């Protein structure tokens, strides 16, 4: 059974600081997704990582995938308040997603 | 990308009743899924909606409780039957594209009293 673990589950950051969210998964998969969810909203697709060593960046967010270590990271650079949201990683299992528990990110000024 | 419309966006229902949620996509897609997000929780896959055949349910979910229809490649419905307060959740439709991307609808927030 595929298990996906995210940590931390809650992250309070100061504006301008850097931090990393980790996503570990238990069985082989070559596809991993990162989503953002604002309160009361649906999921916004951030990144799709399709191969080992994949790295994608969009603004202050950068995601990477190490399939051998079964680990993905979402790195936040110089956080701003607008990044406050819940972030989910999800691992592909035959086109079905198994989600991590989510990381609640709060950026304080 | 894909534009996914879900109806209703929210509803308040009485215990013991049933509610059908609709999912409409702006293009033909092979893969459609239904997820549930319980309050303060992550998302859990309910089932894969198969066009022209019975849906494939995940462990813990059964057809009698969550009947699903998929009459064509752009539309699906999920019914939550004989509702109880424990069914209060957000129900999300998801579609998969050939690019590998998976998109979600806006969700249907259901409250059962």
Coordinates of C-alpha atoms in Angstrom, one line a residue:
Chain A
X1 CA 0.0 0.0 0.0
X2 CA 1.3 3.4 -1.0
X3 CA 1.8 5.8 1.9
X4 CA 2.7 9.4 1.5
X5 CA 4.2 11.4 4.4
X6 CA 4.5 15.1 4.5
X7 CA 6.4 17.2 7.0
X8 CA 6.1 19.5 8.6
X9 CA 2.3 19.6 8.9
X10 CA 2.3 23.2 10.1
X11 CA 4.9 25.8 9.2
X12 CA 4.9 29.4 10.5
X13 CA 7.4 31.4 8.6
X14 CA 8.7 35.0 8.7
X15 CA 8.5 36.9 5.5
X16 CA 11.8 36.8 3.6
X17 CA 12.9 33.5 5.0
X18 CA 13.5 30.2 3.2
X19 CA 12.1 26.8 4.1
X20 CA 11.5 23.4 2.7
X21 CA 8.5 21.0 2.8
X22 CA 9.3 17.3 2.5
X23 CA 7.3 14.6 0.9
X24 CA 8.3 10.9 1.4
X25 CA 6.5 8.0 -0.2
X26 CA 6.7 4.3 0.4
X27 CA 6.6 2.6 -3.0
X28 CA 8.0 3.2 -6.4
X29 CA 6.4 6.0 -8.5
X30 CA 7.8 8.1 -11.2
X31 CA 5.2 10.9 -11.0
X32 CA 4.6 13.3 -8.2
X33 CA 2.4 16.4 -7.9
X34 CA 2.3 19.5 -5.7
X35 CA -0.9 21.4 -5.2
X36 CA -1.9 24.5 -3.3
X37 CA -5.2 24.9 -1.6
X38 CA -6.5 28.2 -0.2
X39 CA -9.2 28.1 2.5
X40 CA -12.6 27.2 1.0
X41 CA -11.1 26.7 -2.4
X42 CA -10.2 23.8 -4.6
X43 CA -6.7 22.6 -5.5
X44 CA -4.4 24.6 -7.7
X45 CA -1.8 22.6 -9.6
X46 CA 1.7 23.8 -8.9
X47 CA 4.1 21.2 -10.3
X48 CA 4.1 17.8 -12.0
X49 CA 7.4 16.0 -11.6
X50 CA 7.7 13.2 -14.1
X51 CA 11.2 11.7 -13.7
X52 CA 14.1 11.2 -11.3
X53 CA 16.0 14.4 -10.8
X54 CA 13.2 16.6 -12.1
X55 CA 13.4 20.1 -10.8
X56 CA 10.8 22.8 -11.5
X57 CA 10.6 26.4 -10.4
X58 CA 7.8 28.9 -10.5
X59 CA 8.4 32.2 -8.7
X60 CA 9.4 31.6 -5.1
X61 CA 8.6 27.9 -5.3
X62 CA 10.9 25.1 -6.5
X63 CA 10.1 21.4 -6.5
X64 CA 12.4 18.5 -6.9
X65 CA 12.0 14.7 -7.2
X66 CA 14.4 11.9 -6.2
X67 CA 12.7 8.7 -7.1
X68 CA 15.5 6.6 -5.7
X69 CA 15.1 8.1 -2.3
X70 CA 11.3 8.3 -2.8
X71 CA 11.5 12.0 -1.7
X72 CA 10.2 15.2 -3.1
X73 CA 10.9 18.7 -1.7
X74 CA 9.1 22.0 -2.2
X75 CA 11.4 24.8 -1.4
X76 CA 10.2 28.3 -0.6
X77 CA 12.5 31.2 -1.2
X78 CA 12.1 34.6 0.5
X79 CA 8.5 33.8 1.6
X80 CA 5.8 36.4 1.2
X81 CA 2.4 36.6 2.8
X82 CA 0.6 35.6 -0.5
X83 CA 2.2 32.1 -0.1
X84 CA 0.1 31.4 2.9
X85 CA -2.0 28.3 2.0
X86 CA -2.1 24.5 2.5
X87 CA 0.3 22.6 0.3
X88 CA -0.2 19.0 -0.7
X89 CA 2.0 16.5 -2.4
X90 CA 0.4 13.6 -4.1
X91 CA 2.0 10.5 -5.6
X92 CA 0.7 8.8 -8.7
X93 CA -0.5 5.2 -8.4
X94 CA -1.7 4.1 -11.8
X95 CA -3.1 7.6 -12.5
X96 CA -4.8 7.7 -9.1
X97 CA -3.4 10.1 -6.6
X98 CA -2.5 9.3 -3.0
X99 CA -2.2 12.5 -1.0
X100 CA 0.0 13.6 1.8
X101 CA -1.6 15.1 4.9
X102 CA -0.8 18.6 3.7
X103 CA 1.4 21.4 5.1
X104 CA -0.4 24.5 6.4
X105 CA 1.9 27.4 5.7
X106 CA 1.5 30.7 7.4
X107 CA 3.8 33.6 6.5
X108 CA 4.0 36.3 9.0
X109 CA 5.2 39.8 8.4
Chain B
X1 CA -5.4 22.5 -19.2
X2 CA -9.0 21.6 -18.6
X3 CA -12.0 23.6 -17.3
X4 CA -14.0 21.6 -14.8
X5 CA -17.4 22.7 -13.6
X6 CA -19.1 21.1 -10.6
X7 CA -22.6 21.6 -9.4
X8 CA -23.7 22.3 -6.8
X9 CA -20.9 24.3 -5.3
X10 CA -22.4 23.8 -1.9
X11 CA -25.5 22.4 -0.3
X12 CA -27.0 21.7 3.1
X13 CA -28.9 18.4 3.3
X14 CA -31.0 16.5 5.8
X15 CA -29.9 13.2 7.2
X16 CA -31.2 10.2 5.2
X17 CA -31.5 12.1 1.9
X18 CA -29.4 11.7 -1.2
X19 CA -27.6 14.3 -3.3
X20 CA -26.2 14.1 -6.8
X21 CA -23.1 16.1 -7.8
X22 CA -22.4 16.8 -11.4
X23 CA -19.0 17.3 -13.1
X24 CA -18.7 18.7 -16.6
X25 CA -15.4 19.0 -18.4
X26 CA -14.8 21.3 -21.4
X27 CA -13.0 18.6 -23.4
X28 CA -13.1 14.9 -23.8
X29 CA -11.0 13.2 -21.1
X30 CA -10.2 9.5 -20.6
X31 CA -9.7 9.6 -16.9
X32 CA -12.1 11.1 -14.4
X33 CA -12.0 10.6 -10.6
X34 CA -14.0 11.5 -7.6
X35 CA -12.2 12.5 -4.3
X36 CA -13.5 13.3 -0.9
X37 CA -11.9 15.9 1.5
X38 CA -13.3 15.7 5.0
X39 CA -13.1 18.8 7.2
X40 CA -9.4 19.7 7.9
X41 CA -8.2 16.5 6.2
X42 CA -6.4 15.6 3.0
X43 CA -8.0 14.1 -0.1
X44 CA -9.0 10.5 -0.5
X45 CA -9.9 8.8 -3.7
X46 CA -13.4 7.5 -3.8
X47 CA -13.5 5.9 -7.3
X48 CA -12.5 6.1 -10.9
X49 CA -15.4 7.0 -13.2
X50 CA -15.3 4.7 -16.2
X51 CA -17.0 5.7 -19.4
X52 CA -19.6 3.1 -20.4
X53 CA -18.9 0.7 -17.5
X54 CA -19.2 0.5 -13.7
X55 CA -17.0 2.8 -11.6
X56 CA -13.9 1.3 -9.9
X57 CA -14.1 1.9 -6.1
X58 CA -11.3 2.3 -3.7
X59 CA -11.2 0.3 -0.4
X60 CA -13.7 1.7 2.0
X61 CA -16.1 3.0 -0.6
X62 CA -19.0 1.1 -2.1
X63 CA -21.4 1.6 -5.0
X64 CA -24.5 1.5 -2.9
X65 CA -23.3 4.5 -0.9
X66 CA -21.6 6.4 -3.8
X67 CA -23.2 5.5 -7.1
X68 CA -21.3 7.1 -10.0
X69 CA -22.4 7.5 -13.6
X70 CA -20.2 8.4 -16.6
X71 CA -22.3 8.5 -19.7
X72 CA -19.7 10.1 -21.9
X73 CA -16.1 11.5 -21.9
X74 CA -17.1 15.0 -20.6
X75 CA -19.5 14.3 -17.9
X76 CA -19.9 12.4 -14.6
X77 CA -22.1 12.3 -11.6
X78 CA -21.5 11.2 -8.0
X79 CA -24.4 10.5 -5.7
X80 CA -24.0 10.5 -1.9
X81 CA -26.8 8.2 -0.7
X82 CA -28.6 8.0 2.6
X83 CA -26.5 10.8 4.0
X84 CA -25.3 11.2 7.6
X85 CA -23.4 14.0 9.2
X86 CA -20.2 11.9 8.7
X87 CA -20.7 12.5 4.9
X88 CA -20.2 16.3 5.4
X89 CA -17.1 16.9 3.2
X90 CA -15.9 18.5 0.0
X91 CA -16.4 16.3 -3.0
X92 CA -14.0 17.0 -5.9
X93 CA -14.0 15.8 -9.4
X94 CA -10.6 15.3 -11.1
X95 CA -9.6 14.7 -14.7
X96 CA -6.3 13.4 -16.1
X97 CA -4.8 14.6 -19.3
X98 CA -2.4 12.9 -21.6
X99 CA 0.3 15.3 -20.5
X100 CA 0.2 13.7 -17.1
X101 CA -1.4 16.6 -15.4
X102 CA -4.4 16.1 -13.1
X103 CA -6.8 18.9 -12.6
X104 CA -9.5 19.4 -10.0
X105 CA -12.9 21.0 -10.1
X106 CA -13.9 23.7 -7.6
X107 CA -15.5 21.1 -5.3
X108 CA -18.9 20.6 -3.9
X109 CA -19.1 21.4 -0.2
X110 CA -21.7 19.2 1.5
X111 CA -23.1 19.8 5.0
X112 CA -25.4 17.1 6.4
X113 CA -27.6 18.1 9.4

